[in-house]
Coordinates of C-alpha atoms in Angstrom, one line a residue:
Chain A
M1 CA 0.1 0.0 -0.5
S2 CA 1.5 3.2 -1.4
I3 CA 1.2 6.5 1.8
T4 CA -1.4 8.3 0.1
N5 CA -3.4 5.3 -0.3
K6 CA -2.9 5.0 3.3
I7 CA -3.2 8.6 4.4
Q8 CA -6.8 8.6 2.7
K9 CA -7.7 5.6 4.7
V10 CA -6.9 6.9 7.9
S11 CA -8.6 10.5 6.9
N12 CA -11.7 7.9 5.4
S13 CA -12.1 6.0 8.8
S14 CA -11.2 9.1 10.8
A15 CA -14.1 11.4 9.6
L16 CA -16.2 7.8 10.3
F17 CA -15.3 8.0 13.8
E18 CA -15.6 11.7 14.1
F19 CA -19.5 10.6 13.3
V20 CA -20.4 7.7 15.4
K21 CA -18.4 9.2 17.9
W22 CA -20.9 12.2 17.7
A23 CA -24.0 9.8 17.3
L24 CA -23.1 8.1 20.8
I25 CA -22.6 11.3 22.1
A26 CA -26.5 12.1 20.8
C27 CA -27.5 9.0 22.1
M28 CA -26.4 8.8 25.7
M29 CA -27.6 12.6 26.2
A30 CA -31.0 11.0 24.8
I31 CA -31.0 8.8 27.8
F32 CA -29.4 10.7 30.2
A33 CA -31.6 14.1 29.7
L34 CA -34.6 13.2 27.8
P35 CA -36.0 11.5 30.8
M36 CA -34.9 14.7 32.8
M37 CA -36.7 16.9 31.0
F38 CA -40.0 14.9 30.5
A39 CA -40.8 15.0 34.5
F40 CA -39.6 18.3 34.7
F41 CA -42.1 19.7 31.8
A42 CA -44.5 17.6 33.8
A43 CA -44.4 19.9 36.7
F44 CA -46.0 22.4 34.8
R45 CA -48.7 20.3 33.3
P46 CA -52.3 20.8 35.3
P47 CA -53.8 17.6 36.6
N48 CA -55.8 17.1 33.5
E49 CA -53.2 16.5 31.5
F50 CA -51.7 13.3 33.2
Y51 CA -54.7 11.4 32.0
A52 CA -54.7 12.4 28.7
S53 CA -53.6 9.4 26.3
T54 CA -50.8 11.2 23.8
V55 CA -47.4 11.8 24.9
R56 CA -46.5 15.3 24.5
I57 CA -43.3 16.7 26.0
I58 CA -43.8 20.4 26.7
P59 CA -48.0 20.6 28.2
E60 CA -50.2 22.2 26.2
E61 CA -51.5 24.4 28.8
P62 CA -48.0 25.2 31.0
T63 CA -49.1 26.0 34.8
L64 CA -46.4 28.0 37.1
S65 CA -49.6 26.9 39.8
T66 CA -48.2 23.5 40.8
W67 CA -44.4 24.8 41.9
V68 CA -46.3 27.5 43.9
D69 CA -48.1 24.9 45.2
A70 CA -45.0 22.7 45.8
F71 CA -43.2 25.4 47.9
V72 CA -45.9 26.6 50.3
S73 CA -46.4 22.6 51.1
L74 CA -42.4 22.4 51.5
Q75 CA -41.9 25.1 52.8
D76 CA -41.0 23.9 56.5
Q77 CA -39.3 20.8 55.4
L78 CA -36.8 23.1 53.2
V79 CA -35.8 25.0 56.1
N80 CA -35.2 22.4 58.4
S81 CA -33.2 20.7 55.4
F82 CA -31.9 24.3 54.8
I83 CA -30.9 24.2 58.9
I84 CA -29.5 20.4 58.8
A85 CA -27.5 20.5 56.1
T86 CA -25.4 23.9 57.0
G87 CA -25.2 22.7 60.5
T88 CA -23.4 19.5 58.9
T89 CA -21.3 21.8 57.0
I90 CA -19.8 23.8 59.7
M91 CA -19.5 21.2 61.6
S92 CA -17.8 18.8 59.7
M93 CA -15.3 22.0 58.5
V94 CA -14.3 22.2 61.9
I95 CA -13.6 18.0 62.1
V96 CA -12.0 17.2 59.0
I97 CA -9.4 20.9 58.0
P98 CA -7.3 19.9 60.8
A99 CA -7.7 16.0 60.8
A100 CA -7.1 16.3 57.0
Y101 CA -4.1 18.4 57.7
V102 CA -2.5 16.7 60.3
F103 CA -2.8 13.1 57.8
A104 CA -0.9 15.1 55.0
R105 CA 1.9 16.7 56.6
K106 CA 2.9 15.3 60.3
Q107 CA 4.1 11.5 61.1
F108 CA 2.7 9.8 64.1
P109 CA 2.4 6.7 65.4
G110 CA 0.3 4.3 63.6
K111 CA -0.8 6.8 61.2
I112 CA -1.1 4.5 58.3
T113 CA -3.3 2.6 60.7
L114 CA -5.5 5.1 61.5
F115 CA -5.7 6.0 57.7
Y116 CA -6.7 2.8 56.3
L117 CA -9.5 2.7 59.5
I118 CA -11.0 6.1 57.3
I119 CA -11.2 4.4 54.1
A120 CA -12.9 0.8 55.8
A121 CA -15.0 4.1 57.3
M122 CA -15.6 6.0 53.9
M123 CA -16.7 2.0 53.0
F124 CA -18.6 0.9 55.8
P125 CA -22.2 -0.2 54.9
Y126 CA -24.4 2.6 57.3
V127 CA -27.1 0.9 57.0
L128 CA -26.1 -1.4 59.5
L129 CA -24.9 1.8 61.9
I130 CA -29.2 3.0 62.0
I131 CA -30.1 1.4 64.6
P132 CA -27.1 1.4 66.8
I133 CA -27.4 4.7 66.0
A134 CA -31.5 5.4 67.0
S135 CA -30.8 3.3 70.4
I136 CA -28.1 5.4 71.1
W137 CA -29.7 8.9 70.5
D138 CA -32.4 8.0 72.3
G139 CA -30.4 7.4 75.4
L140 CA -28.9 11.0 75.0
G141 CA -32.3 12.4 74.2
L142 CA -30.8 13.4 70.7
Y143 CA -33.1 11.5 68.1
N144 CA -35.8 13.7 66.8
S145 CA -33.3 16.6 67.3
I146 CA -31.8 19.3 64.5
V147 CA -28.5 18.4 66.2
G148 CA -28.9 15.3 66.6
L149 CA -28.8 14.8 63.0
W150 CA -25.9 17.3 62.7
I151 CA -23.3 14.6 64.8
G152 CA -24.8 11.9 62.9
Y153 CA -23.8 13.2 59.6
Q154 CA -20.4 13.5 60.2
I155 CA -19.7 9.5 60.2
F156 CA -20.9 10.0 56.5
V157 CA -19.2 13.4 55.9
T158 CA -16.0 13.0 57.5
P159 CA -14.3 10.1 56.0
F160 CA -14.8 11.0 52.4
A161 CA -14.0 14.8 53.3
I162 CA -10.7 13.9 55.1
W163 CA -10.1 11.4 52.3
I164 CA -10.4 14.3 49.6
L165 CA -8.7 17.6 51.2
R166 CA -5.3 15.5 52.7
D167 CA -4.8 14.9 49.0
Y168 CA -4.8 18.6 48.6
F169 CA -3.0 19.3 51.3
A170 CA -0.4 16.9 50.8
K171 CA 0.2 18.2 46.6
L172 CA 0.9 21.4 48.3
P173 CA 4.9 21.9 48.1
T174 CA 6.1 21.8 52.0
N175 CA 8.2 24.8 52.1
L176 CA 5.4 26.9 51.8
E177 CA 5.1 26.7 55.2
E178 CA 8.6 26.6 56.2
S179 CA 8.9 30.2 54.2
A180 CA 5.7 31.1 55.7
Q181 CA 8.0 30.4 59.3
M182 CA 10.8 32.0 58.1
Y183 CA 9.0 35.1 58.1
G184 CA 7.5 34.7 62.1
C185 CA 4.6 33.1 61.4
T186 CA 4.0 30.1 63.7
Q187 CA 3.3 27.3 63.0
A188 CA -0.5 27.4 63.4
S189 CA -0.6 30.5 61.3
A190 CA 1.3 30.0 58.7
F191 CA -1.4 27.0 58.0
L192 CA -4.7 29.9 58.5
R193 CA -2.4 32.5 56.5
V194 CA -0.8 30.5 53.5
V195 CA -2.2 27.0 53.4
L196 CA -5.8 27.3 54.0
P197 CA -6.3 30.2 51.3
L198 CA -4.1 28.2 49.0
S199 CA -6.1 25.1 49.4
A200 CA -9.4 27.1 49.1
P201 CA -11.0 25.6 46.4
A202 CA -10.7 22.3 47.8
V203 CA -12.8 23.4 51.2
V204 CA -15.2 24.6 49.5
A205 CA -16.3 21.5 47.4
V206 CA -16.0 19.5 50.2
G207 CA -18.0 22.0 52.4
F208 CA -20.6 21.7 49.5
L209 CA -20.5 17.9 49.5
S210 CA -21.1 18.0 53.0
F211 CA -23.9 20.2 52.5
L212 CA -25.8 17.8 49.8
T213 CA -24.7 14.8 51.6
A214 CA -27.1 15.9 54.1
W215 CA -29.1 17.9 52.3
N216 CA -30.3 14.3 50.2
D217 CA -30.0 11.6 52.6
F218 CA -33.1 9.6 53.7
L219 CA -31.0 6.8 55.1
M220 CA -30.5 8.7 58.7
S221 CA -33.0 11.5 58.7
N222 CA -36.0 8.8 57.8
M223 CA -34.5 7.1 61.2
L224 CA -34.2 9.7 63.4
T225 CA -36.9 11.8 62.8
T226 CA -40.7 11.7 63.0
G227 CA -44.1 13.9 61.9
V228 CA -43.0 16.3 64.7
G229 CA -39.4 16.8 64.6
P230 CA -37.2 18.4 62.3
R231 CA -38.2 16.4 59.4
P232 CA -36.2 17.4 56.1
A233 CA -37.4 17.5 52.2
V234 CA -36.5 14.9 50.9
V235 CA -38.5 12.1 53.7
Q236 CA -41.3 14.1 52.9
L237 CA -41.3 13.3 49.5
Y238 CA -40.4 9.8 50.1
I239 CA -43.7 10.2 52.2
I240 CA -45.6 12.0 49.5
T241 CA -44.9 9.1 46.9
T242 CA -45.3 5.8 48.5
G243 CA -48.4 6.9 49.2
E244 CA -51.2 7.6 46.6
V245 CA -50.1 10.3 44.6
K246 CA -53.2 12.1 42.8
H247 CA -51.2 15.1 40.8
W248 CA -48.1 14.4 40.0
G249 CA -47.3 17.5 39.2
L250 CA -46.7 18.8 42.3
V251 CA -44.8 15.8 42.9
M252 CA -42.4 16.5 40.2
A253 CA -42.4 20.3 41.2
M254 CA -41.2 19.3 44.5
T255 CA -38.7 17.0 43.5
F256 CA -37.1 19.9 41.4
I257 CA -37.5 22.3 44.0
I258 CA -35.4 19.9 46.3
G259 CA -32.9 18.8 43.8
F260 CA -31.9 22.2 42.7
P261 CA -29.5 23.8 45.8
P262 CA -27.4 19.6 45.5
T263 CA -27.4 20.0 42.1
V264 CA -25.8 23.5 41.6
L265 CA -23.4 22.7 44.6
Y266 CA -21.6 19.8 42.8
L267 CA -21.5 21.0 39.2
L268 CA -19.7 24.3 41.5
G269 CA -17.6 21.5 43.1
R270 CA -17.1 19.1 40.6
R271 CA -13.4 19.5 39.6
Q272 CA -11.7 19.9 42.8
L273 CA -13.8 16.9 43.8
S274 CA -12.6 14.3 40.6
Q275 CA -9.7 15.4 40.9
S276 CA -8.5 13.2 43.9
F277 CA -9.5 10.6 41.7
S278 CA -7.4 11.1 38.8
V279 CA -4.9 8.3 39.5
G280 CA -3.0 5.9 37.9
Chain B
M20 CA -15.4 10.4 65.0
S21 CA -15.3 7.7 61.5
L22 CA -13.4 5.4 64.1
H23 CA -16.1 5.1 66.1
Q24 CA -18.6 3.0 64.1
W25 CA -16.9 0.1 64.6
S26 CA -16.9 0.2 68.7
F27 CA -21.0 0.9 68.0
T28 CA -20.8 -2.5 66.6
S29 CA -19.7 -4.0 69.2
T30 CA -21.7 -2.6 71.7
A31 CA -24.0 -5.1 70.8
P32 CA -22.3 -8.3 69.8
P33 CA -24.0 -10.7 67.6
E34 CA -22.5 -13.6 68.7
F35 CA -24.0 -13.9 72.1
I36 CA -27.7 -13.0 71.2
G37 CA -27.1 -14.0 67.2
L38 CA -26.1 -17.4 67.2
E39 CA -30.1 -18.2 67.3
N40 CA -30.4 -15.6 65.1
Y41 CA -28.2 -16.7 62.2
I42 CA -29.6 -20.2 62.3
Y43 CA -33.2 -18.7 62.0
L44 CA -31.9 -16.7 59.1
F45 CA -30.1 -19.6 57.1
G46 CA -33.2 -22.1 57.2
W47 CA -35.2 -19.3 56.3
E48 CA -36.0 -19.1 52.4
P49 CA -36.4 -15.3 51.9
F50 CA -32.6 -14.9 53.3
Y51 CA -32.0 -16.7 49.9
T52 CA -34.2 -14.6 47.8
S53 CA -32.7 -11.4 49.2
L54 CA -29.3 -13.2 48.8
K55 CA -30.1 -13.6 44.9
A56 CA -31.4 -10.2 44.7
T57 CA -28.0 -9.0 46.1
A58 CA -26.4 -10.9 43.4
L59 CA -28.2 -10.2 40.4
F60 CA -28.6 -6.3 41.6
A61 CA -24.1 -6.6 41.5
T62 CA -24.8 -6.6 38.4
T63 CA -25.5 -2.9 38.2
T64 CA -22.0 -2.5 38.8
L65 CA -20.6 -3.8 35.8
V66 CA -23.4 -1.3 34.0
Q67 CA -22.4 1.4 35.3
L68 CA -18.9 0.7 34.3
I69 CA -20.0 0.0 31.1
I70 CA -21.9 3.3 30.7
A71 CA -19.1 5.7 31.8
L72 CA -16.2 4.0 30.3
T73 CA -17.7 4.2 27.1
A74 CA -19.0 8.0 27.9
A75 CA -15.2 8.9 29.6
L76 CA -13.8 7.9 26.3
L77 CA -16.6 9.9 24.0
V78 CA -16.0 12.7 26.3
N79 CA -12.4 13.2 26.4
S80 CA -12.1 12.8 22.7
I81 CA -13.5 15.9 22.1
S82 CA -13.1 19.4 22.6
R83 CA -15.9 21.3 21.6
F84 CA -18.9 21.6 24.2
K85 CA -16.7 19.1 26.5
N86 CA -18.0 21.1 29.4
L87 CA -21.3 21.2 29.0
I88 CA -21.7 17.6 28.1
S89 CA -19.7 16.1 31.1
S90 CA -22.1 18.6 33.5
S91 CA -25.5 17.3 32.1
F92 CA -24.3 14.0 32.3
L93 CA -23.6 14.4 36.8
I94 CA -27.0 15.8 37.3
P95 CA -29.1 12.4 37.9
Y96 CA -26.0 11.4 39.9
T97 CA -26.4 15.2 42.1
L98 CA -30.4 15.5 42.7
P99 CA -31.2 13.0 46.2
P100 CA -31.6 9.4 45.3
V101 CA -34.8 10.0 46.4
A102 CA -35.7 12.9 43.9
T103 CA -34.2 10.3 40.7
G104 CA -37.1 7.1 42.2
T105 CA -39.5 10.0 42.1
I106 CA -39.0 10.7 38.5
W107 CA -38.9 7.4 37.6
L108 CA -41.8 6.6 39.6
Y109 CA -43.7 8.8 37.2
L110 CA -42.4 8.0 34.0
I111 CA -42.7 3.9 34.1
N112 CA -46.6 4.1 36.1
P113 CA -48.2 1.8 34.7
N114 CA -51.2 4.3 34.2
V115 CA -50.4 7.7 34.1
G116 CA -46.3 7.9 33.1
P117 CA -45.3 8.9 29.6
I118 CA -43.1 5.5 29.1
F119 CA -45.9 3.0 28.8
K120 CA -48.3 5.7 27.3
F121 CA -45.6 5.5 24.6
L122 CA -45.3 2.2 24.0
T123 CA -48.8 1.3 23.9
N124 CA -49.8 4.2 21.1
K125 CA -46.6 3.0 18.7
N126 CA -47.9 -0.6 19.3
I127 CA -44.8 -2.1 20.9
L128 CA -46.5 -3.0 23.3
D129 CA -50.2 -4.6 24.0
S130 CA -51.4 -3.1 27.4
P131 CA -48.3 -1.7 30.1
I132 CA -46.6 -3.9 32.3
Y133 CA -47.1 -3.6 36.0
W134 CA -43.6 -3.8 36.8
S135 CA -43.7 -3.7 40.4
V136 CA -45.7 -6.7 40.9
Q137 CA -43.3 -9.7 39.4
S138 CA -40.5 -10.2 40.5
D139 CA -38.1 -9.7 37.5
T140 CA -39.7 -6.9 36.3
A141 CA -39.6 -4.6 39.5
L142 CA -35.6 -6.5 39.9
M143 CA -35.0 -4.9 36.4
A144 CA -36.7 -1.6 37.5
V145 CA -34.2 -1.2 40.4
I146 CA -31.2 -1.9 38.7
G147 CA -32.1 -0.3 36.0
I148 CA -32.5 2.9 38.1
T149 CA -29.9 2.5 40.1
S150 CA -27.2 2.6 37.0
W151 CA -28.8 5.2 35.5
T152 CA -28.6 7.1 38.9
F153 CA -25.3 6.7 40.0
W154 CA -22.8 5.9 36.9
P155 CA -21.8 9.6 36.7
F156 CA -19.4 8.6 40.1
M157 CA -17.5 6.0 37.9
F158 CA -17.7 8.7 35.0
L159 CA -15.7 11.3 36.4
I160 CA -12.9 8.9 38.5
L161 CA -12.2 7.3 34.7
L162 CA -12.1 11.1 33.0
A163 CA -9.8 12.2 35.6
S164 CA -7.9 9.0 34.9
L165 CA -7.7 10.1 30.8
E166 CA -7.5 13.5 31.1
S167 CA -3.7 12.7 32.8
I168 CA -2.3 10.6 30.3
P169 CA 0.1 12.4 28.6
E170 CA -0.6 13.3 24.6
E171 CA 2.9 12.6 24.0
Y172 CA 1.9 8.8 24.5
Y173 CA -0.4 8.9 21.7
E174 CA 1.9 10.8 19.1
S175 CA 4.9 8.5 19.4
A176 CA 1.9 5.9 19.3
R177 CA 0.4 7.1 16.2
M178 CA 4.0 7.9 14.5
Y179 CA 4.9 4.1 14.6
G180 CA 1.4 3.1 12.9
A181 CA -0.8 2.3 16.3
G182 CA -4.1 2.2 15.2
I183 CA -7.2 3.6 17.2
V184 CA -7.5 -0.5 18.9
D185 CA -3.4 -0.9 19.7
R186 CA -3.8 2.5 21.0
F187 CA -6.7 1.7 23.3
L188 CA -5.5 -1.6 23.8
H189 CA -2.1 -0.6 25.1
I190 CA -1.7 3.3 26.2
T191 CA -5.2 4.1 27.8
L192 CA -6.6 0.7 29.0
P193 CA -3.2 -0.4 31.1
H194 CA -3.4 3.8 32.5
L195 CA -7.0 3.3 33.6
K196 CA -6.4 -0.2 35.3
T197 CA -6.3 0.7 38.5
A198 CA -8.8 4.2 38.3
I199 CA -11.1 1.3 36.8
L200 CA -10.2 -0.6 40.2
L201 CA -10.3 1.6 42.5
A202 CA -14.4 2.6 40.5
V203 CA -15.5 -0.4 41.0
S204 CA -15.0 -1.8 44.3
I205 CA -16.4 1.6 46.2
R206 CA -19.2 1.9 43.7
M207 CA -20.2 -1.7 44.5
V208 CA -19.8 -1.1 48.1
W209 CA -22.3 2.0 47.9
N210 CA -24.4 0.5 45.3
L211 CA -24.8 -2.8 47.7
T212 CA -25.2 -0.4 50.8
K213 CA -27.8 1.3 49.0
V214 CA -31.2 1.5 50.6
S215 CA -33.4 4.3 50.0
Q216 CA -34.2 4.4 46.3
I217 CA -34.6 0.4 46.1
Y218 CA -37.0 0.6 49.5
Q219 CA -38.7 3.7 47.5
L220 CA -39.5 2.2 44.5
T221 CA -40.6 -1.6 45.4
G222 CA -40.7 -1.5 49.0
G223 CA -38.4 -4.4 48.7
G224 CA -40.9 -6.3 47.4
P225 CA -43.0 -8.2 45.9
G226 CA -42.4 -10.3 48.6
Y227 CA -38.8 -10.2 49.0
S228 CA -38.1 -10.0 45.8
T229 CA -36.3 -7.3 45.4
S230 CA -35.1 -6.6 49.3
I231 CA -31.5 -6.7 48.9
L232 CA -29.1 -7.5 52.0
A233 CA -29.7 -3.8 52.8
V234 CA -33.2 -3.4 52.3
F235 CA -33.6 -6.4 54.0
L236 CA -31.9 -5.5 57.5
Y237 CA -34.0 -2.1 57.2
R238 CA -36.8 -3.7 56.8
F239 CA -36.2 -5.3 59.7
A240 CA -34.8 -2.6 62.0
Y241 CA -37.8 0.0 60.8
D242 CA -40.8 -1.9 59.8
Q243 CA -40.7 -5.1 62.4
G244 CA -37.7 -3.6 65.0
Q245 CA -36.3 -6.9 65.0
F246 CA -33.5 -6.0 65.7
G247 CA -31.2 -8.8 66.6
L248 CA -32.1 -10.1 62.9
A249 CA -31.2 -7.3 61.5
F250 CA -27.7 -7.2 63.0
A251 CA -27.6 -10.6 61.9
V252 CA -28.2 -9.5 58.0
G253 CA -25.7 -6.7 58.7
V254 CA -22.7 -8.8 59.8
V255 CA -23.0 -10.9 56.4
L256 CA -23.3 -7.8 54.9
L257 CA -20.0 -6.4 56.1
I258 CA -18.3 -9.7 55.4
I259 CA -19.5 -9.5 51.4
T260 CA -18.3 -5.9 51.4
L261 CA -15.1 -5.9 53.4
A262 CA -14.2 -7.6 50.2
F263 CA -14.3 -5.0 48.1
T264 CA -12.8 -2.9 50.6
L265 CA -9.6 -4.5 50.6
L266 CA -9.6 -4.8 47.1
F267 CA -10.4 -0.5 47.2
I268 CA -6.9 -0.3 49.7
R269 CA -4.8 -2.5 47.0
G270 CA -5.9 -0.6 44.3
F271 CA -4.6 2.4 45.9
E272 CA -1.9 1.3 47.4
K273 CA -0.6 0.5 43.9
S274 CA -1.4 3.9 42.6
R275 CA 0.6 5.6 45.5
S276 CA 3.1 3.8 45.1
D277 CA 2.9 3.7 41.0
N278 CA 3.3 7.9 41.5
E279 CA 6.6 7.8 43.6

């Protein structure tokens, strides 16, 4: 085969390759975006349109009243969710930042073992913990309280957060603190003034992660709250869907109202979070 | 804090109060139904890997709209699982949901499938929806790993006339190996311990046919208050996930020694 032939063949096959590639991407987009779009537009549908026999993506008579109704009926639970998630985030930052820094920078006996225990905790089946936590929290008077949920979520949040932040701290050059200390900083102020501002993106991303973990959780909040306690929005949605649903448009609007905050936070913090796993 | 969970579980040692529970469990039909459901449900990890790998390779090979496409892929993962569960409860609702309406209108199906009352369709729905929801986690890991492959490797391979298949087999795949190991093992554990979506979609039923071990445990603990049995199920689940945790730690150590 002559060289020109070979080049011709390559460019032909690469044009075909381009086509197949974009066709596949379009397919995947359809599989993942179409259901989402359909559900989203359903939130604008008045009740009677759900019984029409034809399938349309765009509602015939779009209405905003579903969104208003959904928001009004979820108000209290959304406030609960917000308080629960914000408190969880603040508490986890206080625990995670120093822990991750110590793991990244300091040598101490049992460090490796302790670190593997954190990995094990990250992969521990949390569903096993709901019984002991429920009974211990009940004994401590934390059952059905917001503080109880704040503390409970630390078990979910801290291992993964330490894992991500430790990685970020470890990648910063060590001479940062050394030179800061030469200019008269103490070790603590070197950390606060130099390391922490430099790691702001990672710290913010981990904070987002804590927030959305607490916001999204069903397992623990369902176990630790009752109707008279601080019930979060996700649990309320679950209760609505396991009963008889009369107006799916309203439920879809609720779904997207609850889903909006974590999605925005995740997309904002995404780059930092995925970097800790870029291995090999 | 994260260390406390080990002692939490040991405050109620299953060896003492639990032996009877194990005997009961192992002689009880639904336990085997649950084990079978767990094994079948585990295939969701494979489905997620295939989708994630395909998507990561595709997204990595394009330059336009890269951010837009990968961000929109992430959305199912970022929503609360109960929210994606709700979306699918509507979409595949046999009476009002658009999917069965569409299929019956086009005469592909004679009548809607009442998927939640048959074991095999209920299990399929649960596996499908779990895969749909959670694959982007693997996608993120694999894409990050793909992006870290130096472009020069591909250039020099091209100079020596390596085709696209050769380049994939000899550069991409070996580079991804550790990332795949990490992603599969962590995802496997997380998939097997998921409760909320399955519980919401089917309640673990019909019967026990979609009660994977974690849901089985939850039903004992939450619905029936049988803590002893729930613990026994938990120990079985723990042993299974521990195997994958060890796999994860091996992958992690390997990636560390590769980097040094």
